[in-house]
PDB file of C-alpha atoms in Angstrom:
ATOM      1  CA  UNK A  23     -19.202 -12.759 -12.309  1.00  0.00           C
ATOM      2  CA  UNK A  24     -19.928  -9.425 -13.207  1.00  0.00           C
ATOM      3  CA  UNK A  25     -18.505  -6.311 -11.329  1.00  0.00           C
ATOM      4  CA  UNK A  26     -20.355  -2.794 -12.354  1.00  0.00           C
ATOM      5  CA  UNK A  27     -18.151   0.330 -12.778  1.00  0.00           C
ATOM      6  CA  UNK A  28     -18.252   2.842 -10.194  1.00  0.00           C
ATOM      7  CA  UNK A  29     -19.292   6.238 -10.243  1.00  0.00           C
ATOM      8  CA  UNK A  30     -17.251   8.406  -7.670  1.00  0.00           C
ATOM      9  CA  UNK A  31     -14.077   6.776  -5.951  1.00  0.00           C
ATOM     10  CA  UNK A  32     -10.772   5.057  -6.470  1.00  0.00           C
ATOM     11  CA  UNK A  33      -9.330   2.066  -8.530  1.00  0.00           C
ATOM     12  CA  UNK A  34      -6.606   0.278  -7.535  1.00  0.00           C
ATOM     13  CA  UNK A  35      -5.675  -1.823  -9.624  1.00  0.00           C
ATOM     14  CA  UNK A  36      -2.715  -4.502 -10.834  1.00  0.00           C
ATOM     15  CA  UNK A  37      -2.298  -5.263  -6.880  1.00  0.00           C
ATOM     16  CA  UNK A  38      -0.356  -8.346  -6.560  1.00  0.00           C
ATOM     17  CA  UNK A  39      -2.322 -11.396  -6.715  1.00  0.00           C
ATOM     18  CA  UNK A  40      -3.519 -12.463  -3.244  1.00  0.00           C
ATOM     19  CA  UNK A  41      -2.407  -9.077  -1.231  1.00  0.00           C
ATOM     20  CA  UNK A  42      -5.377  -7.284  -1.930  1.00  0.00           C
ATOM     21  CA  UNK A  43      -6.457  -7.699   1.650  1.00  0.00           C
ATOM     22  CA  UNK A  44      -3.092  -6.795   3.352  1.00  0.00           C
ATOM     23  CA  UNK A  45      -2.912  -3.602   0.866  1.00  0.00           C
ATOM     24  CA  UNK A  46      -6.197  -2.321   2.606  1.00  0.00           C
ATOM     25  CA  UNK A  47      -4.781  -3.193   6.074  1.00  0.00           C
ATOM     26  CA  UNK A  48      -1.696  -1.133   5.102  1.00  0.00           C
ATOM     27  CA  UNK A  49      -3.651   1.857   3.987  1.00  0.00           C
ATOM     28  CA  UNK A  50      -6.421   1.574   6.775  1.00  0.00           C
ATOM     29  CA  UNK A  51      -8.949   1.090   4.784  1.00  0.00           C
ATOM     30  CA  UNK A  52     -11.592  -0.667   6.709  1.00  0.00           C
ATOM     31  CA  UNK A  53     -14.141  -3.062   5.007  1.00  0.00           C
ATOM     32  CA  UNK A  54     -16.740  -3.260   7.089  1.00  0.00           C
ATOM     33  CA  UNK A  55     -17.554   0.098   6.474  1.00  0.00           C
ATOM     34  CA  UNK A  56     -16.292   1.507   3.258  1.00  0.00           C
ATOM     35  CA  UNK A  57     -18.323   0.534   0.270  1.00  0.00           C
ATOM     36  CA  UNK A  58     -15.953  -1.858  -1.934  1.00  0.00           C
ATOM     37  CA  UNK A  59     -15.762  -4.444  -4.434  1.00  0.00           C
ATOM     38  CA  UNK A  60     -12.708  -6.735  -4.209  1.00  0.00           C
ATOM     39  CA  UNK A  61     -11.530  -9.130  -7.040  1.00  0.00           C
ATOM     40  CA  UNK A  62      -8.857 -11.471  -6.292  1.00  0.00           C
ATOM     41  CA  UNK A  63      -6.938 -13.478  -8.738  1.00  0.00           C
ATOM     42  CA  UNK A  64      -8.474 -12.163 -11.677  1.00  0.00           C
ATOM     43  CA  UNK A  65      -6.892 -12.276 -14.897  1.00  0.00           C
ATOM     44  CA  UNK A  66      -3.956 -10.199 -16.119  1.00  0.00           C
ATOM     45  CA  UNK A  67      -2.333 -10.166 -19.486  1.00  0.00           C
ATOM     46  CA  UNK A  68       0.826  -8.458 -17.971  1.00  0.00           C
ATOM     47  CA  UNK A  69       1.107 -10.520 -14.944  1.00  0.00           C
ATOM     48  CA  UNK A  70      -0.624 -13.491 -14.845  1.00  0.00           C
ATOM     49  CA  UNK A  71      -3.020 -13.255 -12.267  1.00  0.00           C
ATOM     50  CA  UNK A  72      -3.847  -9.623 -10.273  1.00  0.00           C
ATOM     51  CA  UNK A  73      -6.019  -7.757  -7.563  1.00  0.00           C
ATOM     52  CA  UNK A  74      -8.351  -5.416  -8.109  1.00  0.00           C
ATOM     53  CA  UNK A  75      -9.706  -2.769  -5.401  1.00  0.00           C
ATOM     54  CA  UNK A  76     -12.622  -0.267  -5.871  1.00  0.00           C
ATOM     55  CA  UNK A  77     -13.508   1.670  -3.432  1.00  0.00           C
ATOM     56  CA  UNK A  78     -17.126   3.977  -4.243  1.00  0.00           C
ATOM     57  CA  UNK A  79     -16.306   6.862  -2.244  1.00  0.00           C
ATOM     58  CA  UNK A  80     -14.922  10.227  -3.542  1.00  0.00           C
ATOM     59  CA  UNK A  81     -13.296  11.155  -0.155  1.00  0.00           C
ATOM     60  CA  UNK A  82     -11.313   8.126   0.096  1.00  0.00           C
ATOM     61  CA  UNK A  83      -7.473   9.604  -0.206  1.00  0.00           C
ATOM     62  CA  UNK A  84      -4.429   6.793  -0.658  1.00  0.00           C
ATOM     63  CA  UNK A  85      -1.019   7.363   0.257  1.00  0.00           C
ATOM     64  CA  UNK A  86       0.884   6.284  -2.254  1.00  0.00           C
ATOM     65  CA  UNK A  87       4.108   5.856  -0.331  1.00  0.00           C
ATOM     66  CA  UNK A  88       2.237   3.209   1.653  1.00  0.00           C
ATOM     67  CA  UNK A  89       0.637   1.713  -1.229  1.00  0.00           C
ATOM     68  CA  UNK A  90       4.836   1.578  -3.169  1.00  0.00           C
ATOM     69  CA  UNK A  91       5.801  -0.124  -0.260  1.00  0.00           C
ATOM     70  CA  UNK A  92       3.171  -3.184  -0.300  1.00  0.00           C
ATOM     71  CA  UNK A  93       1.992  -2.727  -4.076  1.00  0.00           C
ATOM     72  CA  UNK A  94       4.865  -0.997  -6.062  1.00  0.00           C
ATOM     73  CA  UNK A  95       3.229  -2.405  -9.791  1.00  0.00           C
ATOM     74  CA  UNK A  96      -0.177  -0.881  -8.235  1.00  0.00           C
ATOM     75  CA  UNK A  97      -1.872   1.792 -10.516  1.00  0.00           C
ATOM     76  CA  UNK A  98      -4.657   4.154  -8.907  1.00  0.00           C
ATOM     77  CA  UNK A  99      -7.202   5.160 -10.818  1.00  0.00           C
ATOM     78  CA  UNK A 100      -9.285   8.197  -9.825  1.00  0.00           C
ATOM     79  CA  UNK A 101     -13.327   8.289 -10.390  1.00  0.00           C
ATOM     80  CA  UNK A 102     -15.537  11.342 -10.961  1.00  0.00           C
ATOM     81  CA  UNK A 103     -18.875  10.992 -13.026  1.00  0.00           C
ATOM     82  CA  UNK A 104     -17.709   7.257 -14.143  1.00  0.00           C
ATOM     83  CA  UNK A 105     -14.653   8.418 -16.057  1.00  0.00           C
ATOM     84  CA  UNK A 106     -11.082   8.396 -15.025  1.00  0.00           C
ATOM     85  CA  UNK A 107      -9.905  11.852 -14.534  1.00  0.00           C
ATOM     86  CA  UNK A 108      -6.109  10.917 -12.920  1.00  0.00           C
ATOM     87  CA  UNK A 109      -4.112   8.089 -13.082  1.00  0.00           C
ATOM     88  CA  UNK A 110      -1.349   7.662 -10.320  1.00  0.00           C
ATOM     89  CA  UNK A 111       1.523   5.234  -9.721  1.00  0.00           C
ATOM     90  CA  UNK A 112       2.964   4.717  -6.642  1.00  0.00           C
ATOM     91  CA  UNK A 113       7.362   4.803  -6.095  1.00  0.00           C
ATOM     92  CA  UNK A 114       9.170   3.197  -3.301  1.00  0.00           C
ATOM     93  CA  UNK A 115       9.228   5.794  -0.728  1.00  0.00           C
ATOM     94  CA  UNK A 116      13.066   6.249   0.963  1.00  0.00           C
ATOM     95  CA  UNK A 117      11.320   6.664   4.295  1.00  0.00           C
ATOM     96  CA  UNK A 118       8.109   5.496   5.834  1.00  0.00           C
ATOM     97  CA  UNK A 119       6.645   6.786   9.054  1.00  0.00           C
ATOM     98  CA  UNK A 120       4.227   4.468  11.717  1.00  0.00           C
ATOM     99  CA  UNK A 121       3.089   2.050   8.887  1.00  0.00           C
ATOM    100  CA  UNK A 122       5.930  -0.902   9.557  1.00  0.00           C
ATOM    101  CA  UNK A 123       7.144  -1.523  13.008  1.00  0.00           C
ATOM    102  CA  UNK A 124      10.485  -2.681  14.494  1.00  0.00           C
ATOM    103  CA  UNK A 125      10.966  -6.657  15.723  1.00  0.00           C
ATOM    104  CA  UNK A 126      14.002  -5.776  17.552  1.00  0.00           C
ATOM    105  CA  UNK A 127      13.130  -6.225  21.356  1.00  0.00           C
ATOM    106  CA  UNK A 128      15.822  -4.007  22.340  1.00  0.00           C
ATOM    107  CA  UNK A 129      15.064  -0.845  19.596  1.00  0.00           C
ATOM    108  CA  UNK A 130      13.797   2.398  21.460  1.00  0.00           C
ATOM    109  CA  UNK A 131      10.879   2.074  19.677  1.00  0.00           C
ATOM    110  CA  UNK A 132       9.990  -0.816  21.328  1.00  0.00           C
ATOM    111  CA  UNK A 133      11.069  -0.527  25.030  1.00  0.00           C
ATOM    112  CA  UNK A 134       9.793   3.442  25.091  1.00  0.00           C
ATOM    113  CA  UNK A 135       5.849   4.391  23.980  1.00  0.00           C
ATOM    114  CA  UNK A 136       5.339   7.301  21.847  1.00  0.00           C
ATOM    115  CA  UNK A 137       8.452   7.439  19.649  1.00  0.00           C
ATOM    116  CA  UNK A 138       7.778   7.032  15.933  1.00  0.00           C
ATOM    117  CA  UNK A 139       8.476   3.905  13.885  1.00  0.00           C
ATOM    118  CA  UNK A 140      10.775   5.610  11.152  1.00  0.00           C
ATOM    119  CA  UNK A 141      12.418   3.243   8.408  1.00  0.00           C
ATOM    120  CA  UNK A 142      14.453   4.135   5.645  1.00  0.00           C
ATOM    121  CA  UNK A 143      14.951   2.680   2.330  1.00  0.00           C
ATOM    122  CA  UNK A 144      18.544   0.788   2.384  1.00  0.00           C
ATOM    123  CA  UNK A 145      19.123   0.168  -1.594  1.00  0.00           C
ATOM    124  CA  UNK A 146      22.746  -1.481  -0.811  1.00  0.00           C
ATOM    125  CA  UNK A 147      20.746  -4.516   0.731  1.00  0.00           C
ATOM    126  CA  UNK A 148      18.257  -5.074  -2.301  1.00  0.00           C
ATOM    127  CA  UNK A 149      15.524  -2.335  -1.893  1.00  0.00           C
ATOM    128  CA  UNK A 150      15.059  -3.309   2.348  1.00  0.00           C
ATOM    129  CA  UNK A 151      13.617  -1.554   4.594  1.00  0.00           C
ATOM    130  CA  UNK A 152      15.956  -0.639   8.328  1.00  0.00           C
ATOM    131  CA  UNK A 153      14.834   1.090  11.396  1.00  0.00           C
ATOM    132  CA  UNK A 154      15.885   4.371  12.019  1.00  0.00           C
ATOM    133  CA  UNK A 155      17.338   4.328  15.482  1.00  0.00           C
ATOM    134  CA  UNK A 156      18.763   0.580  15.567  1.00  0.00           C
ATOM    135  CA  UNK A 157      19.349  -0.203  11.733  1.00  0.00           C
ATOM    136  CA  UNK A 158      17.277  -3.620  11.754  1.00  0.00           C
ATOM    137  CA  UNK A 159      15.283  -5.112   8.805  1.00  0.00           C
ATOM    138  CA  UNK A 160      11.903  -4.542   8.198  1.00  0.00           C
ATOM    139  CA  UNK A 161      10.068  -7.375   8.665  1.00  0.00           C
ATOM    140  CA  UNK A 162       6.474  -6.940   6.188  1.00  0.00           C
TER     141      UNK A 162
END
């Protein structure tokens, strides 16, 4: 299988094996109508197995605090005239805004519309995730 470079866009690559898919969900990236090749379980000689995401569009933008939160060994690759000209990694963000949402059926954020799903990084409980206004887990 052969999968030609691109030309303008993004490269997002070393993506967990098998999340590919739920990384573009996360970052609203919609393939029906973005132009994109996506490789799944492809080989990796520093993981095993790996995702790989290009995206042939030079206005695409990724939030890397979204993409550290479902891809943290993810490495973005920017495109212009078919040579890399930046190379970004994502970091675990300590607070995420509207991307996860609370399970509790009692939070705020569930019994009243409009109020933003705010999480912040709890590193005393093994890098997790906890809502804002009634401290539970993240559920992702």
């Amino acid at each position: 299988m052969e999968v030609t470079s691109i030309q303008d866009g993004i490269i997002i690559d070393h993506v967990p094996a098998g999340t590919a898919l739920k990384v573009l969900e996360y970052l609203s990236i919609n393939p029906a109508s973005t132009k994109l090749a996506l490789i799944m379980n492809t080989d990796s000689h520093r993981y095993g197995t790996k995702d790989i995401i290009k995206i042939e569009d030079p206005d695409t933008a990724i939030d890397l605090d979204v993409l550290g939160l479902v891809a943290r060994s993810a490495t973005v690759d920017v495109i212009h005239g078919g040579r890399i000209v930046d190379k970004m990694t994502p970091t675990l963000p300590e607070r995420v805004v509207n991307v996860i949402t609370c399970v509790n059926p009692r939070c705020v954020t569930t019994t009243e519309p409009g109020i933003d799903q705010v999480f912040y990084l709890d590193r005393t409980d093994g890098e997790a995730y906890r809502c804002r206004y009634c401290d539970e887990e993240a559920e992702f």
